[in-house]
mmCIF file of C-alpha atoms in Angstrom:
data_model
loop_
_atom_site.group_PDB
_atom_site.id
_atom_site.type_symbol
_atom_site.label_atom_id
_atom_site.label_comp_id
_atom_site.label_asym_id
_atom_site.label_seq_id
_atom_site.Cartn_x
_atom_site.Cartn_y
_atom_site.Cartn_z
ATOM 1 C CA MET A 1 84.070 -173.319 -22.853
ATOM 2 C CA ALA A 2 82.999 -176.686 -21.538
ATOM 3 C CA ASP A 3 79.530 -175.350 -20.655
ATOM 4 C CA ARG A 4 79.211 -173.908 -24.150
ATOM 5 C CA ASP A 5 80.135 -177.235 -25.753
ATOM 6 C CA LYS A 6 77.455 -179.034 -23.746
ATOM 7 C CA GLN A 7 74.641 -177.050 -25.334
ATOM 8 C CA TYR A 8 75.708 -178.134 -28.819
ATOM 9 C CA LYS A 9 74.240 -181.587 -29.356
ATOM 10 C CA TYR A 10 74.499 -182.041 -33.118
ATOM 11 C CA ARG A 11 78.093 -181.284 -34.061
ATOM 12 C CA GLN A 12 78.651 -184.714 -35.632
ATOM 13 C CA GLU A 13 75.357 -184.641 -37.556
ATOM 14 C CA ILE A 14 76.041 -181.118 -38.845
ATOM 15 C CA GLN A 15 79.531 -182.128 -39.982
ATOM 16 C CA GLN A 16 78.035 -185.038 -41.906
ATOM 17 C CA MET A 17 75.353 -182.860 -43.494
ATOM 18 C CA MET A 18 77.968 -180.296 -44.496
ATOM 19 C CA TYR A 19 80.070 -183.053 -46.053
ATOM 20 C CA VAL A 20 77.114 -184.190 -48.144
ATOM 21 C CA SER A 21 76.476 -180.546 -49.145
ATOM 22 C CA GLY A 22 80.006 -180.117 -50.509
ATOM 23 C CA GLU A 23 82.178 -179.211 -47.516
ATOM 24 C CA THR A 24 84.842 -181.920 -47.580
ATOM 25 C CA GLY A 25 87.028 -180.222 -44.978
ATOM 26 C CA GLU A 26 86.590 -180.465 -41.232
ATOM 27 C CA PRO A 27 84.773 -177.355 -39.992
ATOM 28 C CA SER A 28 85.661 -175.900 -36.632
ATOM 29 C CA VAL A 29 83.552 -176.204 -33.494
ATOM 30 C CA GLU A 30 82.684 -172.522 -33.837
ATOM 31 C CA THR A 31 81.352 -173.040 -37.376
ATOM 32 C CA THR A 32 79.144 -176.013 -36.509
ATOM 33 C CA GLY A 33 78.020 -174.222 -33.346
ATOM 34 C CA ILE A 34 76.832 -171.198 -35.321
ATOM 35 C CA ILE A 35 74.959 -173.450 -37.760
ATOM 36 C CA GLU A 36 73.291 -175.284 -34.889
ATOM 37 C CA ASP A 37 72.284 -171.981 -33.280
ATOM 38 C CA ILE A 38 70.791 -170.748 -36.571
ATOM 39 C CA VAL A 39 68.896 -173.992 -37.191
ATOM 40 C CA ARG A 40 67.550 -174.058 -33.635
ATOM 41 C CA GLN A 41 66.444 -170.443 -34.001
ATOM 42 C CA GLN A 42 64.572 -171.388 -37.164
ATOM 43 C CA VAL A 43 62.916 -174.407 -35.506
ATOM 44 C CA VAL A 44 61.818 -172.343 -32.494
ATOM 45 C CA GLU A 45 60.340 -169.713 -34.808
ATOM 46 C CA ILE A 46 58.459 -172.398 -36.748
ATOM 47 C CA LEU A 47 57.032 -173.900 -33.553
ATOM 48 C CA ARG A 48 56.078 -170.470 -32.201
ATOM 49 C CA SER A 49 54.247 -169.558 -35.407
ATOM 50 C CA CYS A 50 52.529 -172.955 -35.491
ATOM 51 C CA THR A 51 51.365 -172.526 -31.892
ATOM 52 C CA GLU A 52 49.894 -169.106 -32.689
ATOM 53 C CA LEU A 53 48.164 -170.514 -35.754
ATOM 54 C CA ALA A 54 46.696 -173.395 -33.733
ATOM 55 C CA ALA A 55 45.488 -170.974 -31.042
ATOM 56 C CA ARG A 56 43.548 -168.982 -33.655
ATOM 57 C CA ARG A 57 41.407 -172.000 -34.425
ATOM 58 C CA GLY A 58 41.008 -172.812 -30.725
ATOM 59 C CA SER A 59 43.400 -175.741 -30.536
ATOM 60 C CA ARG A 60 46.437 -176.370 -28.383
ATOM 61 C CA SER A 61 47.984 -179.021 -30.617
ATOM 62 C CA ILE A 62 49.795 -178.205 -33.841
ATOM 63 C CA THR A 63 49.236 -180.212 -36.997
ATOM 64 C CA ILE A 64 51.137 -181.102 -40.149
ATOM 65 C CA ASN A 65 49.277 -178.393 -42.061
ATOM 66 C CA ASP A 66 50.458 -175.789 -39.543
ATOM 67 C CA LEU A 67 54.056 -176.751 -40.283
ATOM 68 C CA ILE A 68 53.656 -176.770 -44.047
ATOM 69 C CA PHE A 69 51.862 -173.413 -43.887
ATOM 70 C CA GLN A 70 55.048 -171.806 -42.554
ATOM 71 C CA ILE A 71 56.932 -172.638 -45.775
ATOM 72 C CA ARG A 72 53.982 -172.212 -48.165
ATOM 73 C CA ASP A 73 55.803 -169.507 -50.170
ATOM 74 C CA ASP A 74 58.619 -171.931 -51.047
ATOM 75 C CA ALA A 75 56.710 -174.043 -53.568
ATOM 76 C CA PRO A 76 59.584 -176.419 -54.470
ATOM 77 C CA LYS A 77 60.255 -177.204 -50.809
ATOM 78 C CA VAL A 78 56.550 -177.767 -50.146
ATOM 79 C CA SER A 79 56.420 -180.115 -53.120
ATOM 80 C CA ARG A 80 59.471 -182.064 -51.893
ATOM 81 C CA LEU A 81 57.943 -182.274 -48.426
ATOM 82 C CA ARG A 82 54.661 -183.575 -49.825
ATOM 83 C CA THR A 83 56.558 -186.201 -51.780
ATOM 84 C CA PHE A 84 58.433 -187.143 -48.612
ATOM 85 C CA LEU A 85 55.154 -187.569 -46.690
ATOM 86 C CA SER A 86 53.555 -189.512 -49.544
ATOM 87 C CA TRP A 87 56.369 -192.062 -49.686
ATOM 88 C CA LYS A 88 56.397 -192.291 -45.910
ATOM 89 C CA ASP A 89 52.703 -193.218 -46.052
ATOM 90 C CA VAL A 90 53.468 -195.810 -48.744
ATOM 91 C CA ARG A 91 56.164 -197.419 -46.589
ATOM 92 C CA LYS A 92 53.793 -197.496 -43.631
ATOM 93 C CA ASN A 93 51.043 -199.156 -45.701
ATOM 94 C CA VAL A 94 53.488 -201.705 -47.100
ATOM 95 C CA LYS A 95 54.689 -202.545 -43.615
ATOM 96 C CA ASP A 96 51.104 -202.948 -42.360
ATOM 97 C CA SER A 97 50.176 -205.119 -45.343
ATOM 98 C CA ASP A 98 53.272 -207.273 -44.760
ATOM 99 C CA ASP A 99 52.327 -207.748 -41.108
ATOM 100 C CA LYS A 100 48.770 -208.753 -42.047
ATOM 101 C CA GLY A 101 49.824 -210.838 -45.024
ATOM 102 C CA GLY A 102 51.129 -213.792 -43.038
ATOM 103 C CA GLU A 103 47.725 -215.459 -42.641
ATOM 104 C CA ALA A 104 46.782 -214.701 -46.258
ATOM 105 C CA ASP A 105 49.946 -216.394 -47.472
ATOM 106 C CA LEU A 106 49.086 -219.533 -45.490
ATOM 107 C CA GLY A 107 45.614 -219.669 -47.010
ATOM 108 C CA ALA A 108 46.902 -219.083 -50.514
ATOM 109 C CA GLY A 109 48.946 -222.304 -50.335
ATOM 110 C CA GLU A 110 45.800 -224.363 -51.053
ATOM 111 C CA ASP A 111 45.394 -222.848 -54.526
ATOM 112 C CA PRO A 112 47.195 -224.387 -57.485
ATOM 113 C CA VAL A 113 50.347 -222.757 -58.829
ATOM 114 C CA GLY A 114 49.463 -219.777 -60.991
ATOM 115 C CA GLY A 115 45.906 -219.729 -59.677
ATOM 116 C CA VAL A 116 45.942 -216.087 -58.675
ATOM 117 C CA VAL A 117 42.557 -214.560 -59.323
ATOM 118 C CA PRO A 118 42.803 -211.125 -60.976
ATOM 119 C CA GLY A 119 41.037 -208.322 -59.179
ATOM 120 C CA GLY A 120 41.469 -209.989 -55.779
ATOM 121 C CA PRO A 121 43.180 -208.781 -52.611
ATOM 122 C CA VAL A 122 46.460 -208.170 -54.437
ATOM 123 C CA ASP A 123 44.887 -205.348 -56.445
ATOM 124 C CA ASP A 124 43.394 -203.852 -53.285
ATOM 125 C CA THR A 125 46.774 -203.882 -51.623
ATOM 126 C CA THR A 126 48.375 -202.349 -54.675
ATOM 127 C CA LYS A 127 45.837 -199.537 -54.675
ATOM 128 C CA LYS A 128 46.382 -198.971 -50.987
ATOM 129 C CA ASN A 129 50.156 -198.847 -51.393
ATOM 130 C CA LYS A 130 49.977 -196.395 -54.283
ATOM 131 C CA LYS A 131 51.605 -193.042 -53.525
ATOM 132 C CA ALA A 132 48.831 -190.730 -52.387
ATOM 133 C CA LYS A 133 48.835 -186.989 -52.919
ATOM 134 C CA VAL A 134 48.928 -184.896 -49.751
ATOM 135 C CA GLY A 135 46.168 -182.284 -49.892
ATOM 136 C CA LEU A 136 46.465 -178.877 -48.222
ATOM 137 C CA PRO A 137 43.444 -176.921 -46.907
ATOM 138 C CA TRP A 138 44.463 -173.616 -48.553
ATOM 139 C CA GLU A 139 44.618 -175.083 -52.047
ATOM 140 C CA PRO A 140 41.710 -174.241 -54.394
ATOM 141 C CA SER A 141 40.961 -177.936 -54.926
ATOM 142 C CA SER A 142 40.018 -178.265 -51.229
ATOM 143 C CA PHE A 143 37.253 -175.656 -51.582
ATOM 144 C CA TYR A 144 34.996 -178.096 -53.422
ATOM 145 C CA GLY A 145 33.304 -181.267 -52.264
ATOM 146 C CA VAL A 146 33.994 -183.161 -55.477
ATOM 147 C CA GLU A 147 37.604 -183.936 -56.285
ATOM 148 C CA VAL A 148 38.679 -183.947 -59.903
ATOM 149 C CA PRO A 149 40.329 -187.273 -60.795
ATOM 150 C CA GLU A 150 44.003 -186.968 -61.595
ATOM 151 C CA ARG A 151 45.707 -188.259 -64.686
ATOM 152 C CA GLU A 152 48.896 -190.217 -64.262
ATOM 153 C CA ASP A 153 50.636 -188.246 -67.001
ATOM 154 C CA GLU A 154 49.665 -184.888 -65.530
ATOM 155 C CA GLU A 155 52.163 -182.820 -63.557
ATOM 156 C CA ASP A 156 51.506 -179.418 -62.054
ATOM 157 C CA GLU A 157 53.895 -176.483 -62.039
ATOM 158 C CA GLU A 158 55.107 -177.224 -58.500
ATOM 159 C CA GLU A 159 56.104 -180.768 -59.435
ATOM 160 C CA GLU A 160 57.885 -179.543 -62.550
ATOM 161 C CA GLU A 161 59.799 -176.974 -60.509
ATOM 162 C CA MET A 162 60.571 -179.587 -57.865
ATOM 163 C CA ASN A 163 61.826 -181.983 -60.526
ATOM 164 C CA TYR A 164 64.071 -179.261 -61.956
ATOM 165 C CA ILE A 165 65.577 -178.470 -58.538
ATOM 166 C CA THR A 166 65.940 -182.183 -57.814
ATOM 167 C CA LEU A 167 67.832 -182.640 -61.077
ATOM 168 C CA GLN A 168 70.084 -179.713 -60.188
ATOM 169 C CA ARG A 169 70.861 -181.263 -56.800
ATOM 170 C CA LEU A 170 71.535 -184.628 -58.399
ATOM 171 C CA ARG A 171 73.888 -182.932 -60.848
ATOM 172 C CA LYS A 172 75.748 -181.262 -57.969
ATOM 173 C CA ALA A 173 75.911 -184.567 -56.095
ATOM 174 C CA ASP A 174 77.314 -186.235 -59.210
ATOM 175 C CA GLU A 175 79.985 -183.551 -59.529
ATOM 176 C CA ARG A 176 80.938 -183.965 -55.876
ATOM 177 C CA THR A 177 81.183 -187.747 -56.013
ATOM 178 C CA LYS A 178 82.605 -188.483 -59.466
ATOM 179 C CA ALA A 179 86.190 -187.923 -58.275
ATOM 180 C CA MET A 180 85.747 -189.815 -54.992
ATOM 181 C CA THR A 181 87.400 -193.096 -54.204
ATOM 182 C CA ARG A 182 85.313 -196.081 -53.208
ATOM 183 C CA GLU A 183 85.925 -195.464 -49.493
ATOM 184 C CA GLU A 184 85.032 -191.774 -49.808
ATOM 185 C CA TYR A 185 81.820 -192.587 -51.645
ATOM 186 C CA VAL A 186 80.820 -195.112 -48.965
ATOM 187 C CA THR A 187 81.402 -192.410 -46.353
ATOM 188 C CA TRP A 188 79.379 -189.916 -48.375
ATOM 189 C CA SER A 189 76.512 -192.403 -48.701
ATOM 190 C CA GLU A 190 76.493 -193.041 -44.953
ATOM 191 C CA PHE A 191 76.545 -189.319 -44.172
ATOM 192 C CA ARG A 192 73.448 -188.812 -46.343
ATOM 193 C CA GLN A 193 71.491 -190.580 -43.592
ATOM 194 C CA ALA A 194 72.438 -187.922 -41.023
ATOM 195 C CA SER A 195 69.414 -186.534 -39.219
ATOM 196 C CA PHE A 196 68.481 -184.383 -36.260
ATOM 197 C CA THR A 197 65.536 -186.614 -35.425
ATOM 198 C CA TYR A 198 66.064 -190.218 -36.568
ATOM 199 C CA ARG A 199 66.398 -192.294 -33.403
ATOM 200 C CA LYS A 200 67.003 -189.044 -31.501
ATOM 201 C CA GLY A 201 63.431 -188.093 -30.698
ATOM 202 C CA LYS A 202 63.938 -187.302 -27.014
ATOM 203 C CA ARG A 203 67.118 -185.329 -27.640
ATOM 204 C CA PHE A 204 65.440 -183.328 -30.418
ATOM 205 C CA ARG A 205 62.363 -182.524 -28.318
ATOM 206 C CA GLU A 206 64.558 -181.129 -25.559
ATOM 207 C CA TRP A 207 66.782 -179.269 -28.032
ATOM 208 C CA ALA A 208 63.860 -177.724 -29.960
ATOM 209 C CA GLY A 209 62.099 -176.560 -26.807
ATOM 210 C CA PHE A 210 58.949 -178.673 -26.884
ATOM 211 C CA GLY A 211 57.159 -177.937 -23.635
ATOM 212 C CA GLN A 212 58.549 -174.403 -23.542
ATOM 213 C CA VAL A 213 57.795 -172.984 -26.983
ATOM 214 C CA THR A 214 54.646 -175.091 -27.336
ATOM 215 C CA ASP A 215 52.620 -177.189 -24.923
ATOM 216 C CA SER A 216 51.631 -179.548 -27.702
ATOM 217 C CA LYS A 217 53.049 -183.050 -27.666
ATOM 218 C CA PRO A 218 54.516 -183.560 -31.151
ATOM 219 C CA SER A 219 53.449 -186.515 -33.232
ATOM 220 C CA ASP A 220 55.940 -188.667 -35.102
ATOM 221 C CA ASP A 221 54.958 -187.005 -38.387
ATOM 222 C CA ILE A 222 55.718 -183.535 -37.026
ATOM 223 C CA VAL A 223 59.117 -184.658 -35.746
ATOM 224 C CA ASP A 224 59.867 -186.259 -39.121
ATOM 225 C CA ILE A 225 58.897 -183.060 -40.950
ATOM 226 C CA LEU A 226 61.143 -181.002 -38.694
ATOM 227 C CA GLY A 227 63.935 -183.502 -39.344
ATOM 228 C CA PHE A 228 63.408 -183.012 -43.077
ATOM 229 C CA LEU A 229 63.426 -179.213 -42.733
ATOM 230 C CA THR A 230 66.520 -179.087 -40.510
ATOM 231 C CA PHE A 231 68.526 -181.087 -43.074
ATOM 232 C CA GLU A 232 67.381 -178.630 -45.760
ATOM 233 C CA MET A 233 68.443 -175.700 -43.561
ATOM 234 C CA VAL A 234 71.961 -177.040 -43.010
ATOM 235 C CA GLN A 235 72.275 -177.838 -46.711
ATOM 236 C CA THR A 236 71.114 -174.363 -47.761
ATOM 237 C CA LEU A 237 73.453 -172.645 -45.292
ATOM 238 C CA THR A 238 76.420 -174.765 -46.356
ATOM 239 C CA GLU A 239 75.860 -174.259 -50.077
ATOM 240 C CA GLU A 240 75.517 -170.486 -49.642
ATOM 241 C CA ALA A 241 78.604 -170.336 -47.397
ATOM 242 C CA LEU A 242 80.595 -172.318 -49.971
ATOM 243 C CA LYS A 243 79.613 -169.827 -52.689
ATOM 244 C CA ILE A 244 80.852 -166.965 -50.510
ATOM 245 C CA LYS A 245 84.104 -168.746 -49.708
ATOM 246 C CA ASP A 246 84.737 -169.725 -53.341
ATOM 247 C CA TYR A 247 84.232 -166.112 -54.435
ATOM 248 C CA GLU A 248 86.555 -164.939 -51.657
ATOM 249 C CA ASP A 249 89.226 -167.467 -52.684
ATOM 250 C CA LEU A 250 88.888 -166.359 -56.306
ATOM 251 C CA LEU A 251 89.465 -162.729 -55.347
ATOM 252 C CA LYS A 252 92.503 -163.687 -53.283
ATOM 253 C CA GLU A 253 93.905 -165.641 -56.192
ATOM 254 C CA ARG A 254 93.436 -162.740 -58.614
ATOM 255 C CA THR A 255 94.561 -159.901 -56.366
ATOM 256 C CA GLY A 256 97.174 -161.685 -54.277
ATOM 257 C CA GLY A 257 95.232 -161.362 -51.075
ATOM 258 C CA ASP A 258 97.568 -163.792 -49.308
ATOM 259 C CA ASN A 259 100.479 -161.351 -49.640
ATOM 260 C CA ALA A 260 101.569 -158.994 -46.909
ATOM 261 C CA ALA A 261 99.110 -156.314 -45.844
ATOM 262 C CA GLY A 262 99.219 -153.122 -47.874
ATOM 263 C CA THR A 263 100.694 -154.685 -51.018
ATOM 264 C CA LYS A 264 98.697 -154.799 -54.251
ATOM 265 C CA LYS A 265 101.062 -157.036 -56.174
ATOM 266 C CA ARG A 266 99.218 -159.525 -58.329
ATOM 267 C CA LYS A 267 99.771 -163.183 -57.546
ATOM 268 C CA LEU A 268 101.723 -164.950 -60.247
ATOM 269 C CA ALA A 269 100.225 -168.007 -61.892
ATOM 270 C CA GLN A 270 101.500 -171.304 -60.541
ATOM 271 C CA GLY A 271 104.216 -172.767 -62.738
ATOM 272 C CA LEU A 272 104.958 -176.335 -63.670
ATOM 273 C CA PHE A 273 107.786 -176.768 -61.134
ATOM 274 C CA ASP A 274 106.286 -174.698 -58.352
ATOM 275 C CA PRO A 275 105.496 -176.548 -55.104
ATOM 276 C CA PRO A 276 101.845 -177.586 -54.685
ATOM 277 C CA SER A 277 99.528 -175.044 -53.134
ATOM 278 C CA GLU A 278 98.064 -175.533 -49.681
ATOM 279 C CA GLY A 279 95.040 -177.765 -49.255
ATOM 280 C CA ARG A 280 91.554 -176.335 -49.344
ATOM 281 C CA THR A 281 90.521 -174.743 -46.077
ATOM 282 C CA PRO A 282 87.056 -175.441 -44.667
ATOM 283 C CA VAL A 283 84.221 -172.967 -44.387
ATOM 284 C CA GLU A 284 84.664 -170.568 -41.489
ATOM 285 C CA ALA A 285 82.163 -169.063 -39.104
ATOM 286 C CA ARG A 286 82.196 -165.685 -40.884
ATOM 287 C CA HIS A 287 81.167 -167.382 -44.139
ATOM 288 C CA VAL A 288 78.180 -168.955 -42.384
ATOM 289 C CA GLN A 289 77.228 -165.626 -40.816
ATOM 290 C CA GLU A 290 77.376 -163.876 -44.188
ATOM 291 C CA ALA A 291 75.346 -166.706 -45.754
ATOM 292 C CA PHE A 292 72.699 -166.283 -43.065
ATOM 293 C CA ARG A 293 72.651 -162.504 -43.628
ATOM 294 C CA ARG A 294 72.061 -163.013 -47.360
ATOM 295 C CA LEU A 295 69.335 -165.576 -46.747
ATOM 296 C CA GLN A 296 67.598 -163.085 -44.441
ATOM 297 C CA ALA A 297 67.665 -160.305 -47.051
ATOM 298 C CA ARG A 298 64.248 -159.076 -48.130
ATOM 299 C CA PRO A 299 63.296 -158.773 -51.805
ATOM 300 C CA LYS A 300 63.762 -155.328 -53.334
ATOM 301 C CA LYS A 301 60.099 -155.220 -54.294
ATOM 302 C CA GLN A 302 59.051 -155.700 -50.686
ATOM 303 C CA ARG A 303 61.400 -152.953 -49.485
ATOM 304 C CA ALA A 304 60.438 -150.555 -52.290
ATOM 305 C CA MET A 305 56.745 -150.681 -51.384
ATOM 306 C CA LEU A 306 57.541 -149.081 -48.001
ATOM 307 C CA ASN A 307 59.728 -146.294 -49.404
ATOM 308 C CA GLY A 308 58.276 -142.835 -48.849
ATOM 309 C CA THR A 309 55.933 -144.041 -46.121
ATOM 310 C CA ARG A 310 56.061 -143.722 -42.363
ATOM 311 C CA LEU A 311 55.317 -147.363 -41.852
ATOM 312 C CA GLN A 312 57.881 -149.119 -39.738
ATOM 313 C CA GLN A 313 59.697 -151.883 -41.583
ATOM 314 C CA HIS A 314 59.319 -155.044 -39.530
ATOM 315 C CA THR A 315 62.288 -157.356 -39.951
ATOM 316 C CA GLY A 316 61.159 -160.637 -38.462
ATOM 317 C CA LEU A 317 63.078 -163.852 -38.802
ATOM 318 C CA LYS A 318 62.834 -165.186 -42.339
ATOM 319 C CA LEU A 319 62.527 -168.946 -42.704
ATOM 320 C CA PHE A 320 64.615 -170.712 -45.311
#
């Protein structure tokens, strides 16, 4: 048991991510262990596919585009990831401009107050710090040498879909936090910073199998992207497991599933003077396993196309 616990390196981070995703109880070691195994399996599959893709173009190092290509079918997630990379680039440019702005500030002290010349270095810095759009080589816009200028009021379908999903997540977060006390909300805010990679680069590289799955030395951007994706994986698993558990609890409440085995007596509604019911139990390992099974299910259209044929149905690992 002790050897098994040693291989799990992210129990605390997974607990925090599950708390942010709606699981306010304390999950068992088995539950967090299964989630960590699933997430690691997903990361290894992503790295393996990226390595194969890099080898096709004659390179040993994987790139950001190789990672994004693995989730290209999930347009909202790709859009969120592009936004994440864009703002990361903005923060980097702001930091660089702040580091180089010390000498400029000393020189600007000779000018009179309010003597800022419009169109000077401030505008250049502002343009540089503007959020840039991350282009992808498989997009139609990359096929042409001339790029069409974008309008500020123009949003594509991916951004609209991303904004809708973002609003849905904000609504869920509001529902989870509106009944929290001040201390609980502070805890929830701190747990939102949980990450597999932030200040854990060496641990994550060993855990993900860099050097075994791929010979490429990962850049900071690749590690950050994997940190973004691993948080999304834990959140997706937790939300799906909570749906399964809530449906199971609803069936138990309606059919009296907590009664003795073999009885079909309906559970009576709780009265005014009845003792309070037991506290909410956390998500169990079987809920996570069922959530993973549902997330791995193939669309009916994809399965129907192979009906009546002798083609073998390949069931590879599906990324989520």
